[in-house]
Coordinates of C-alpha atoms in Angstrom, one line a residue:
M1 CA 33.1 -6.6 -1.4
T2 CA 33.3 -8.4 -4.7
Y3 CA 31.0 -11.0 -6.2
V4 CA 31.2 -13.9 -8.5
L5 CA 28.3 -14.8 -10.7
R6 CA 27.0 -18.3 -10.9
P7 CA 27.3 -19.8 -14.4
Y8 CA 23.6 -19.4 -15.2
Q9 CA 23.7 -15.8 -13.9
Q10 CA 26.6 -15.0 -16.2
E11 CA 24.8 -16.7 -19.1
A12 CA 21.8 -14.5 -18.5
V13 CA 24.0 -11.4 -18.6
D14 CA 25.8 -12.6 -21.8
R15 CA 22.5 -13.4 -23.5
T16 CA 21.2 -9.9 -22.6
V17 CA 24.3 -8.1 -24.1
A18 CA 24.1 -10.3 -27.3
H19 CA 20.4 -9.6 -27.8
F20 CA 20.6 -5.8 -27.4
R21 CA 23.6 -5.6 -29.7
K22 CA 21.3 -7.0 -32.5
T23 CA 18.0 -5.3 -31.7
S24 CA 16.1 -3.0 -29.4
D25 CA 13.2 -5.4 -29.1
P26 CA 12.0 -5.7 -25.4
A27 CA 13.5 -8.9 -23.9
L28 CA 12.8 -11.1 -20.9
I29 CA 14.7 -13.4 -18.6
V30 CA 13.0 -16.1 -16.5
L31 CA 14.8 -17.0 -13.3
P32 CA 13.1 -18.9 -10.4
T33 CA 12.5 -17.2 -7.1
G34 CA 15.8 -17.4 -5.2
A35 CA 18.0 -17.6 -8.3
G36 CA 19.6 -14.3 -7.6
K37 CA 17.9 -11.8 -10.0
S38 CA 19.4 -9.0 -8.0
L39 CA 22.9 -10.2 -8.9
V40 CA 22.1 -10.3 -12.6
I41 CA 20.6 -6.8 -12.3
A42 CA 23.7 -5.6 -10.4
E43 CA 26.1 -6.9 -13.1
L44 CA 24.0 -5.4 -16.0
A45 CA 24.0 -2.1 -14.1
R46 CA 27.7 -2.3 -13.5
I47 CA 28.7 -2.9 -17.1
A48 CA 26.3 -0.3 -18.5
R49 CA 28.0 2.8 -20.0
K50 CA 25.1 5.2 -19.8
K51 CA 22.3 5.9 -17.4
I52 CA 19.8 3.1 -16.6
L53 CA 16.7 2.6 -14.5
V54 CA 15.8 -0.5 -12.5
L55 CA 12.0 -0.5 -11.8
A56 CA 10.1 -2.5 -9.2
H57 CA 6.5 -2.4 -8.0
V58 CA 7.1 -2.5 -4.2
K59 CA 9.5 -0.6 -2.0
E60 CA 10.9 -3.8 -0.6
L61 CA 12.2 -4.9 -4.0
V62 CA 13.6 -1.4 -4.8
E63 CA 15.5 -1.4 -1.5
Q64 CA 16.6 -5.0 -1.9
N65 CA 18.0 -4.5 -5.4
A66 CA 19.7 -1.2 -4.4
E67 CA 21.3 -2.6 -1.3
K68 CA 22.7 -5.6 -3.3
Y69 CA 24.2 -3.2 -5.8
K70 CA 25.6 -0.8 -3.2
S71 CA 27.1 -3.7 -1.2
F72 CA 29.7 -4.1 -4.0
G73 CA 31.0 -0.6 -3.4
L74 CA 28.9 0.9 -6.3
Q75 CA 27.0 4.1 -6.2
A76 CA 23.2 4.3 -7.0
S77 CA 20.3 6.7 -6.6
I78 CA 16.9 5.7 -5.2
F79 CA 13.6 7.1 -6.4
A80 CA 10.8 5.8 -4.2
A81 CA 8.5 7.8 -2.0
G82 CA 8.1 4.8 0.4
L83 CA 11.9 5.0 1.0
K84 CA 11.8 8.8 1.4
Q85 CA 14.3 9.3 -1.5
K86 CA 13.7 10.8 -4.9
S87 CA 17.0 11.1 -6.7
L88 CA 18.1 10.5 -10.3
V89 CA 21.7 11.8 -9.9
Q90 CA 23.7 8.6 -10.3
Q91 CA 24.2 6.6 -13.5
V92 CA 22.1 3.8 -12.0
T93 CA 18.7 4.5 -10.3
F94 CA 16.5 2.0 -8.5
A95 CA 13.0 3.3 -8.6
S96 CA 9.4 2.5 -7.6
I97 CA 7.2 2.5 -10.7
Q98 CA 4.4 4.3 -8.8
S99 CA 6.7 7.2 -7.8
L100 CA 8.4 7.5 -11.1
S101 CA 5.2 7.4 -13.2
R102 CA 3.9 10.4 -11.1
N103 CA 7.1 12.4 -11.9
L104 CA 7.6 11.9 -15.6
E105 CA 8.8 15.4 -16.1
Q106 CA 12.0 14.5 -14.3
L107 CA 12.8 11.9 -17.0
N108 CA 14.5 14.5 -19.2
E109 CA 17.8 12.7 -20.0
H110 CA 19.1 10.0 -22.2
Y111 CA 18.7 6.5 -20.6
S112 CA 20.0 3.5 -22.4
L113 CA 18.3 0.7 -20.5
V114 CA 15.3 0.0 -18.3
I115 CA 15.3 -3.2 -16.2
I116 CA 11.9 -4.2 -14.8
D117 CA 11.9 -6.6 -11.9
E118 CA 8.8 -8.9 -11.5
C119 CA 7.9 -7.9 -15.0
H120 CA 4.9 -10.2 -15.2
R121 CA 3.1 -7.2 -13.7
V122 CA 3.6 -5.3 -16.9
S123 CA 0.3 -5.2 -18.9
G124 CA -0.3 -4.5 -22.5
E125 CA -2.3 -1.3 -21.7
R126 CA -0.9 1.8 -23.3
D127 CA -1.9 4.0 -20.3
S128 CA -0.2 1.7 -17.7
Q129 CA 2.4 3.1 -15.4
Y130 CA 5.2 1.1 -17.0
Q131 CA 4.2 2.2 -20.5
K132 CA 4.0 5.8 -19.5
V133 CA 7.6 5.7 -18.2
I134 CA 8.9 3.9 -21.3
V135 CA 7.2 6.4 -23.6
A136 CA 8.7 9.3 -21.7
L137 CA 12.2 7.8 -21.9
K138 CA 11.9 7.1 -25.6
V139 CA 11.4 10.8 -26.3
H140 CA 15.1 11.2 -25.4
N141 CA 16.2 7.8 -26.7
P142 CA 14.1 6.1 -29.4
Q143 CA 16.4 3.0 -29.2
L144 CA 15.8 2.5 -25.5
K145 CA 16.4 -1.1 -24.4
V146 CA 13.8 -2.7 -22.1
L147 CA 14.6 -5.9 -20.1
G148 CA 12.2 -7.8 -17.9
L149 CA 13.1 -10.3 -15.2
T150 CA 10.6 -12.6 -13.5
A151 CA 10.1 -16.1 -12.1
T152 CA 6.6 -16.3 -13.6
P153 CA 6.2 -14.8 -17.1
Y154 CA 2.4 -14.9 -17.4
R155 CA -0.7 -13.1 -16.2
M156 CA -4.1 -14.4 -15.6
G157 CA -6.5 -12.9 -18.2
M158 CA -3.6 -12.1 -20.5
G159 CA -1.4 -15.2 -20.7
W160 CA 2.3 -15.1 -21.4
V161 CA 3.9 -11.7 -21.3
Y162 CA 6.3 -12.4 -24.2
Y163 CA 5.8 -13.3 -27.8
R164 CA 8.4 -15.9 -28.6
H165 CA 10.9 -18.1 -26.8
Y166 CA 14.6 -18.6 -27.8
H167 CA 13.9 -22.4 -28.1
G168 CA 11.8 -21.7 -31.1
F169 CA 8.1 -21.4 -30.1
V170 CA 5.4 -18.8 -29.6
R171 CA 3.9 -18.1 -26.2
G172 CA 1.9 -14.9 -26.3
D173 CA 1.1 -12.7 -29.3
R174 CA 2.6 -9.8 -31.1
A175 CA 0.9 -7.4 -28.6
S176 CA 2.7 -9.0 -25.7
P177 CA 4.8 -6.4 -23.7
F178 CA 8.1 -8.3 -24.3
R179 CA 9.2 -9.6 -27.7
E180 CA 11.4 -12.5 -26.8
C181 CA 12.4 -14.6 -23.8
I182 CA 16.2 -14.8 -24.2
F183 CA 17.0 -17.0 -21.2
E184 CA 15.1 -19.3 -18.9
L185 CA 16.2 -21.5 -16.0
P186 CA 13.9 -24.3 -14.8
L187 CA 13.0 -24.7 -11.2
R188 CA 14.1 -28.3 -11.3
Y189 CA 17.6 -27.2 -12.3
M190 CA 17.9 -24.9 -9.3
I191 CA 16.8 -27.7 -6.9
K192 CA 18.9 -30.4 -8.5
H193 CA 22.0 -28.3 -8.3
H194 CA 21.3 -27.3 -4.7
Y195 CA 20.8 -23.6 -5.5
L196 CA 17.3 -23.9 -3.9
T197 CA 15.7 -26.0 -1.1
A198 CA 13.5 -28.8 -2.3
P199 CA 9.8 -28.4 -1.6
K200 CA 8.1 -31.2 0.3
E201 CA 4.5 -31.1 -0.7
V202 CA 2.1 -32.9 1.7
D203 CA -1.6 -33.5 1.2
A204 CA -3.9 -31.8 3.8
A205 CA -5.1 -35.1 5.2
I206 CA -7.0 -33.8 8.2
S207 CA -9.2 -31.0 6.7
H208 CA -9.2 -28.6 3.8
Y209 CA -11.5 -26.0 2.2
D210 CA -13.6 -26.6 -0.9
F211 CA -13.6 -23.5 -3.0
S212 CA -14.8 -25.2 -6.2
S213 CA -18.3 -23.7 -6.0
L214 CA -17.0 -20.2 -6.2
Q215 CA -16.9 -18.3 -9.5
S216 CA -13.6 -16.5 -10.4
D217 CA -13.1 -13.6 -12.8
S218 CA -10.8 -13.8 -15.9
F219 CA -7.8 -13.1 -13.7
G220 CA -8.5 -16.1 -11.5
R221 CA -9.6 -13.9 -8.6
Y222 CA -12.4 -14.5 -6.1
T223 CA -14.4 -11.8 -4.3
A224 CA -13.8 -11.3 -0.6
D225 CA -17.5 -11.5 0.0
D226 CA -17.9 -14.9 -1.7
M227 CA -14.9 -16.3 0.2
N228 CA -16.0 -14.9 3.6
Q229 CA -19.5 -16.4 3.1
L230 CA -18.0 -19.8 2.3
L231 CA -15.5 -19.7 5.1
E232 CA -18.1 -18.8 7.7
K233 CA -19.5 -22.3 7.2
H234 CA -16.0 -23.8 7.7
S235 CA -14.9 -22.5 11.1
R236 CA -14.4 -26.1 12.3
A237 CA -12.2 -26.7 9.3
T238 CA -10.1 -23.6 10.1
K239 CA -9.6 -24.7 13.7
A240 CA -8.6 -28.2 12.6
I241 CA -6.2 -26.9 9.9
M242 CA -4.5 -24.6 12.4
Q243 CA -4.1 -27.4 14.9
Q244 CA -2.3 -29.4 12.2
V245 CA -0.2 -26.4 11.3
I246 CA 1.0 -26.0 14.9
Q247 CA 1.7 -29.7 15.1
Y248 CA 3.8 -29.7 12.0
S249 CA 5.6 -26.5 13.1
E250 CA 7.2 -28.0 16.2
Q251 CA 10.5 -28.7 14.3
R252 CA 10.2 -25.8 11.8
Q253 CA 11.9 -22.4 12.0
G254 CA 9.6 -20.0 10.1
I255 CA 6.0 -20.5 9.0
M256 CA 4.2 -18.3 6.5
I257 CA 0.4 -18.7 6.2
F258 CA -1.5 -17.3 3.2
A259 CA -5.1 -16.5 4.2
A260 CA -8.0 -15.9 1.8
T261 CA -9.5 -12.7 3.3
V262 CA -8.8 -10.2 6.1
L263 CA -11.6 -11.8 8.2
H264 CA -10.2 -15.2 7.5
A265 CA -6.7 -14.0 8.4
K266 CA -7.9 -12.7 11.8
E267 CA -9.6 -16.0 12.5
V268 CA -6.4 -17.9 11.6
Y269 CA -4.4 -15.5 13.8
G270 CA -6.6 -16.3 16.8
Y271 CA -5.7 -20.0 16.7
L272 CA -1.9 -19.3 16.8
P273 CA 0.4 -18.6 19.8
E274 CA 0.0 -14.8 20.3
Q275 CA 3.6 -14.1 21.4
Q276 CA 4.9 -15.9 18.3
T277 CA 2.5 -14.6 15.7
A278 CA 2.0 -11.5 13.6
L279 CA -0.6 -10.5 10.9
I280 CA 0.0 -8.3 7.9
T281 CA -2.8 -7.1 5.6
G282 CA -3.0 -4.4 3.0
D283 CA -4.2 -2.0 5.7
T284 CA -1.2 -2.6 8.0
P285 CA 0.6 0.8 8.3
N286 CA 4.0 0.8 6.7
A287 CA 6.0 1.4 9.9
E288 CA 4.1 -1.5 11.6
R289 CA 4.6 -3.7 8.6
D290 CA 8.4 -3.0 8.5
R291 CA 8.6 -3.8 12.3
I292 CA 6.8 -7.1 11.9
I293 CA 9.0 -8.2 8.9
I294 CA 12.2 -7.3 10.7
A295 CA 11.1 -9.3 13.8
F296 CA 10.1 -12.3 11.6
K297 CA 13.4 -12.2 9.8
Q298 CA 15.3 -12.1 13.1
R299 CA 13.2 -15.1 14.2
Q300 CA 11.6 -13.2 17.1
L301 CA 8.3 -14.4 15.5
K302 CA 7.6 -17.9 14.3
Y303 CA 4.3 -17.5 12.5
L304 CA 3.5 -14.8 9.9
V305 CA -0.1 -14.6 8.6
N306 CA -0.7 -12.4 5.5
V307 CA -3.4 -11.6 2.9
S308 CA -2.0 -11.0 -0.6
V309 CA 0.9 -8.8 0.4
L310 CA 4.0 -11.0 0.8
T311 CA 3.8 -13.0 -2.4
T312 CA 6.7 -11.1 -4.1
G313 CA 9.6 -8.9 -2.9
F314 CA 9.8 -10.7 0.4
D315 CA 13.0 -12.5 1.4
A316 CA 13.3 -14.6 4.6
P317 CA 15.5 -17.6 3.8
H318 CA 14.7 -19.4 7.0
V319 CA 11.1 -20.0 6.0
D320 CA 10.6 -23.7 5.9
F321 CA 6.8 -24.2 6.1
I322 CA 4.3 -22.7 3.6
A323 CA 0.6 -23.1 4.5
I324 CA -1.8 -22.1 1.7
L325 CA -5.3 -21.4 2.9
R326 CA -6.5 -19.3 -0.1
P327 CA -7.8 -20.3 -3.5
T328 CA -6.2 -19.1 -6.8
E329 CA -6.4 -20.1 -10.4
S330 CA -3.1 -18.5 -11.2
V331 CA -0.2 -20.9 -11.1
S332 CA 2.0 -17.8 -11.3
L333 CA 0.7 -16.6 -7.9
Y334 CA 1.0 -20.2 -6.6
Q335 CA 4.6 -20.4 -7.6
Q336 CA 5.4 -17.0 -6.1
I337 CA 3.8 -18.2 -2.8
V338 CA 5.8 -21.4 -2.6
G339 CA 8.9 -19.6 -3.7
R340 CA 8.9 -17.7 -0.4
G341 CA 10.1 -21.0 1.2
L342 CA 12.7 -22.3 -1.3
R343 CA 15.7 -20.1 -0.5
L344 CA 18.7 -21.7 1.1
S345 CA 19.4 -21.3 4.8
E346 CA 21.7 -22.9 7.3
G347 CA 20.2 -26.0 8.8
K348 CA 17.4 -26.0 6.4
T349 CA 17.0 -29.2 4.3
E350 CA 13.4 -28.8 2.8
C351 CA 10.4 -26.6 2.8
L352 CA 7.1 -28.2 3.8
V353 CA 4.2 -27.0 1.5
I354 CA 0.6 -27.8 2.4
D355 CA -2.2 -26.6 0.2
Y356 CA -5.3 -26.5 2.3
A357 CA -7.3 -24.8 -0.5
G358 CA -7.1 -27.6 -3.0
N359 CA -5.6 -25.5 -5.8
G360 CA -4.2 -28.6 -7.3
F361 CA -1.1 -27.2 -9.1
D362 CA 2.0 -29.1 -9.9
L363 CA 4.8 -26.8 -8.9
F364 CA 7.0 -27.9 -11.8
Y365 CA 4.5 -27.8 -14.6
P366 CA 4.7 -24.9 -17.0
E367 CA 1.9 -22.4 -17.0
V368 CA -0.2 -22.8 -20.2
G369 CA -1.0 -19.1 -20.4
S370 CA -4.8 -19.3 -20.1
K371 CA -7.3 -19.9 -17.3
K372 CA -7.2 -23.6 -16.2
G373 CA -11.0 -24.2 -16.4
D374 CA -12.3 -27.5 -15.0
G375 CA -10.5 -28.9 -11.9
D376 CA -9.4 -32.0 -13.7
N377 CA -7.7 -30.2 -16.5
V378 CA -4.0 -30.8 -16.8
P379 CA -1.2 -29.6 -19.1
V380 CA -1.1 -32.0 -22.1
Q381 CA 1.2 -32.2 -25.1
V382 CA -0.4 -31.9 -28.5
L383 CA 1.6 -32.3 -31.7
C384 CA 0.8 -29.8 -34.5
P385 CA -0.4 -31.6 -37.6
G386 CA 1.0 -28.8 -39.7
C387 CA 4.6 -28.3 -38.4
G388 CA 5.0 -31.1 -35.8
F389 CA 5.7 -28.7 -32.9
A390 CA 4.9 -30.2 -29.5
N391 CA 2.4 -27.7 -27.9
I392 CA 1.5 -27.6 -24.2
F393 CA -2.2 -26.9 -23.7
W394 CA -4.8 -27.4 -20.9
G395 CA -6.7 -30.6 -21.6
K396 CA -8.0 -33.9 -20.3
T397 CA -6.5 -37.4 -20.2
D398 CA -7.9 -40.9 -19.7
T399 CA -6.8 -43.4 -17.1
Q400 CA -3.8 -44.4 -19.3
G401 CA -2.7 -40.8 -19.6
K402 CA -3.8 -40.5 -23.3
V403 CA -5.1 -37.1 -24.4
V404 CA -8.8 -37.2 -25.0
E405 CA -9.5 -33.5 -25.3
H406 CA -7.5 -30.2 -25.3
F407 CA -8.4 -26.5 -25.4
G408 CA -5.6 -25.1 -27.5
R409 CA -6.4 -22.6 -30.2
R410 CA -3.3 -22.2 -32.4
C411 CA 0.0 -23.9 -32.8
Q412 CA 2.7 -22.2 -30.8
G413 CA 5.6 -23.3 -33.1
L414 CA 7.8 -20.8 -34.9
L415 CA 8.6 -21.3 -38.6
E416 CA 11.8 -19.7 -40.1
G417 CA 11.4 -18.0 -43.4
N418 CA 14.0 -17.9 -46.2
D419 CA 15.1 -14.5 -45.0
G420 CA 15.7 -15.7 -41.5
S421 CA 12.6 -14.1 -40.1
K422 CA 10.4 -16.2 -37.7
E423 CA 6.6 -16.4 -38.0
Q424 CA 4.1 -18.3 -35.9
C425 CA 2.7 -21.5 -37.5
D426 CA -0.8 -20.7 -38.8
Y427 CA -2.4 -24.0 -37.9
R428 CA -5.5 -23.6 -35.7
F429 CA -7.0 -26.3 -33.6
R430 CA -10.0 -24.1 -32.8
F431 CA -11.2 -21.4 -35.1
K432 CA -13.9 -19.1 -36.3
E433 CA -14.5 -19.3 -40.0
C434 CA -15.1 -16.1 -42.0
E435 CA -18.5 -16.4 -43.9
A436 CA -17.2 -14.0 -46.6
C437 CA -14.0 -15.7 -47.6
G438 CA -13.7 -18.9 -45.6
A439 CA -10.5 -18.0 -43.8
Q440 CA -9.8 -19.4 -40.4
N441 CA -9.5 -16.8 -37.6
D442 CA -9.0 -16.9 -33.8
I443 CA -12.2 -17.7 -32.0
A444 CA -12.3 -14.3 -30.4
A445 CA -11.7 -12.4 -33.7
R446 CA -14.2 -9.6 -34.7
Q447 CA -12.7 -8.9 -38.1
C448 CA -11.3 -11.4 -40.6
Q449 CA -7.5 -11.3 -40.8
S450 CA -7.7 -12.2 -44.5
C451 CA -10.4 -10.2 -46.1
H452 CA -11.0 -7.7 -43.2
E453 CA -14.7 -8.2 -43.3
V454 CA -16.5 -7.7 -40.0
M455 CA -17.4 -11.2 -38.7
A456 CA -20.8 -12.2 -37.4
D457 CA -21.1 -12.1 -33.7
P458 CA -22.3 -15.5 -32.5
D459 CA -24.3 -13.9 -29.7
D460 CA -26.2 -11.9 -32.3
K461 CA -27.1 -15.1 -34.1
L462 CA -28.3 -16.7 -30.9
R463 CA -30.4 -13.7 -29.9
A464 CA -32.0 -13.6 -33.3
A465 CA -32.8 -17.3 -33.2
L466 CA -34.2 -17.1 -29.7
N467 CA -36.6 -14.3 -30.8
L468 CA -38.0 -16.4 -33.7
K469 CA -41.1 -18.6 -33.1
D470 CA -40.0 -21.1 -35.8
A471 CA -36.4 -21.5 -34.5
L472 CA -34.8 -24.0 -32.1
V473 CA -31.6 -23.3 -30.3
L474 CA -29.9 -26.5 -29.0
R475 CA -27.2 -26.3 -26.3
C476 CA -25.3 -29.2 -27.8
S477 CA -23.8 -31.6 -25.3
G478 CA -22.8 -34.3 -27.8
L479 CA -23.5 -36.0 -31.2
S480 CA -23.8 -39.4 -32.7
V481 CA -23.7 -40.6 -36.3
V482 CA -25.8 -43.5 -37.8
S483 CA -26.2 -44.8 -41.3
L484 CA -29.5 -45.0 -43.1
A485 CA -30.5 -48.6 -43.4
N486 CA -31.5 -48.2 -47.1
N487 CA -28.3 -46.4 -48.3
E488 CA -24.7 -47.0 -47.2
H489 CA -23.6 -43.7 -48.5
I490 CA -25.9 -41.6 -46.3
I491 CA -25.4 -40.7 -42.7
K492 CA -27.5 -39.0 -40.1
V493 CA -25.7 -36.7 -37.6
I494 CA -27.8 -36.3 -34.5
Y495 CA -27.2 -33.5 -32.1
Y496 CA -28.3 -33.7 -28.4
D497 CA -28.8 -31.1 -25.8
E498 CA -28.3 -31.5 -22.0
D499 CA -32.0 -32.4 -21.5
G500 CA -32.2 -35.0 -24.1
A501 CA -33.8 -33.0 -26.9
S502 CA -32.3 -33.5 -30.4
C503 CA -32.3 -32.6 -34.0
D504 CA -30.4 -34.0 -37.0
E505 CA -29.1 -33.5 -40.5
I506 CA -28.3 -35.7 -43.4
Y507 CA -25.1 -36.0 -45.4
D508 CA -25.0 -38.0 -48.7
F509 CA -21.3 -39.0 -49.1
S510 CA -21.9 -40.2 -52.7
K511 CA -22.1 -36.5 -53.6
S512 CA -18.9 -34.3 -53.6
G513 CA -20.7 -31.3 -52.3
A514 CA -21.9 -33.1 -49.1
R515 CA -18.4 -34.5 -48.5
Y516 CA -16.9 -31.0 -48.9
V517 CA -19.3 -29.4 -46.4
F518 CA -18.9 -32.1 -43.8
N519 CA -15.1 -32.0 -44.0
K520 CA -15.0 -28.2 -43.9
Q521 CA -16.9 -28.3 -40.6
F522 CA -15.7 -31.4 -38.9
A523 CA -12.4 -32.7 -40.4
Q524 CA -9.9 -30.3 -38.7
R525 CA -11.8 -30.2 -35.4
T526 CA -10.6 -33.3 -33.5
A527 CA -10.8 -33.4 -29.7
N528 CA -7.3 -34.8 -29.1
G529 CA -5.5 -32.8 -31.7
Q530 CA -4.7 -35.7 -34.0
T531 CA -3.9 -35.1 -37.7
P532 CA -7.1 -34.0 -39.4
T533 CA -8.9 -36.7 -41.3
E534 CA -10.4 -36.2 -44.7
Y535 CA -13.6 -38.2 -44.5
R536 CA -14.3 -39.9 -47.9
S537 CA -17.1 -42.3 -47.0
A538 CA -20.0 -42.6 -44.6
R539 CA -18.5 -45.8 -43.2
Q540 CA -15.3 -43.9 -42.3
V541 CA -17.3 -41.2 -40.5
I542 CA -19.3 -43.8 -38.4
A543 CA -16.1 -45.7 -37.5
G544 CA -14.3 -42.5 -36.4
Q545 CA -17.2 -40.6 -34.8
M546 CA -15.6 -40.5 -31.4
Q547 CA -13.1 -38.1 -32.8
L548 CA -15.7 -35.6 -34.0
V549 CA -16.1 -32.4 -32.0
A550 CA -19.7 -31.4 -31.5
P551 CA -20.7 -27.8 -32.0
D552 CA -21.5 -25.7 -28.9
F553 CA -24.9 -24.6 -30.3
V554 CA -27.1 -25.8 -33.1
I555 CA -29.7 -23.5 -34.6
A556 CA -32.6 -25.2 -36.4
R557 CA -35.5 -23.7 -38.3
K558 CA -39.0 -25.2 -38.6
S559 CA -39.8 -26.7 -42.0
K560 CA -43.4 -27.8 -42.9
K561 CA -42.0 -30.7 -44.9
Y562 CA -39.0 -31.9 -42.9
G563 CA -39.6 -30.7 -39.4
W564 CA -36.6 -29.1 -37.6
K565 CA -33.9 -28.4 -40.2
V566 CA -30.4 -27.4 -39.1
A567 CA -29.7 -23.9 -40.2
D568 CA -26.4 -23.1 -38.4
K569 CA -23.8 -24.6 -36.1
L570 CA -21.6 -22.6 -33.7
F571 CA -18.3 -24.2 -32.9
D572 CA -15.6 -23.0 -30.4
Y573 CA -18.2 -20.6 -28.9
Q574 CA -16.9 -17.7 -26.8
G575 CA -19.7 -15.5 -25.6
N576 CA -22.2 -14.6 -23.0
F577 CA -24.7 -17.5 -23.4
R578 CA -24.3 -20.6 -21.2
K579 CA -23.0 -23.7 -23.0
A580 CA -24.3 -27.2 -22.3
N581 CA -23.4 -28.6 -18.8
Q582 CA -22.0 -25.3 -17.7
L583 CA -23.2 -23.7 -14.4
S584 CA -25.2 -20.6 -14.7
C585 CA -23.3 -17.5 -13.7

């Protein structure tokens, strides 16, 4: 059997060869689910001249990639305990990362290339399974090439898994597992050119779950206990949802249902036709799981209910209905779930997608690389005042679609130096200022990047102020600016907390020192990312006060002569204390 690569698959291969001829920096390719990553892997393995490893995190992917490669008459080893094979004999080995990381002593040869499928699972931790394997291989080949492939190159809690993009912008940081994205194919391209089935997203009109009251961790995950407690109160909703699923399934071939918890999955399973339905959870024995998957792929089963186990490495092209009954703040996971239904199949014209959990993701929007936050946040474009790069951040828009606020920290644009090197633009929309030298640092920085002084912990400042009898800590929810009636050069900035309490401070714009201090604190911080304004007069500040960003906390000290006097302001706060209008944890 021979194969012919699609044009974009061949381009991905060519880009990989060109990249590794120039450098050994880890690289990444982004291909949507169903784009044929296994063919790209097969071609790269075929043209390799020395031994290579192809790693995956589940046995289904190991087997799928190996079978695709072998189907072309090529020889390969498999190293995966779940497949009952542990061989490294052939030039190409398809391996489970779990099995290989437990047998590092067998990696005692020269390998030229490691390919990691679903590489968004690679963390930056030095003691992770992937890093252990890479370190062991570099003992025998310091110039080892590492290539990752994924449809979703980001992780909740970490963001983008690569540093820079070949189109000329920064995504992650220098510590990201992959140095550069060398090729990316948009989902829209795949659908437009009929390589994938179009998703038909339908609102859950009858009933849906409201998970908005639940608190997630930094990875966008919810606890099973919290979800079970909420779902217990929505048994009627579950019944109504499943009645609608059955109704919409009459003309559908394969239905995948993604439940929130095991208890929830069992409840969902109980509302479906028993002879046509199966349930898979993390506790399902491997043999039983394999039997169910085979039966579903052979269309002996119509409904397949699962809990967090069939989001990657599962290929059943006839699936044409995806019902999402679980919450997630990870658009990566959301895209993986929907991707299960986008593969082409005979007689299939679309894939129905209904999100009963109200996750609210636009399938075609790029992930921003950070936690979404409020439910009404959307990806917004923000031009960098420094280099002009069009950043994509989470933010808020008004009814006309104009950006009114965004939560970006630093410009993601890449600037090319005279020597051809590329560095990230140093413009920061949100920053922590070093009290020692005045340099702007990332809001999470603990040491100044310029003078290397240890930076004051904002939580320490708040704790100290709260322990003082003559100190006031204001959870600032907004500010206003007024002029003093007797002097057009003097303004009063009033800070308000969520309960209506306030304190204020005076700036005399006839004095250069007051102008300098005000601009240093407020000029660059504009809510919608517009070009910073240098405020030269009190009248200019009053006219443009809607653009001023209020600090998160204001610390005032008691003065016998002036009452409460502002001593410190904390902007862009990231810490353990609750900010104004936030729910208590």
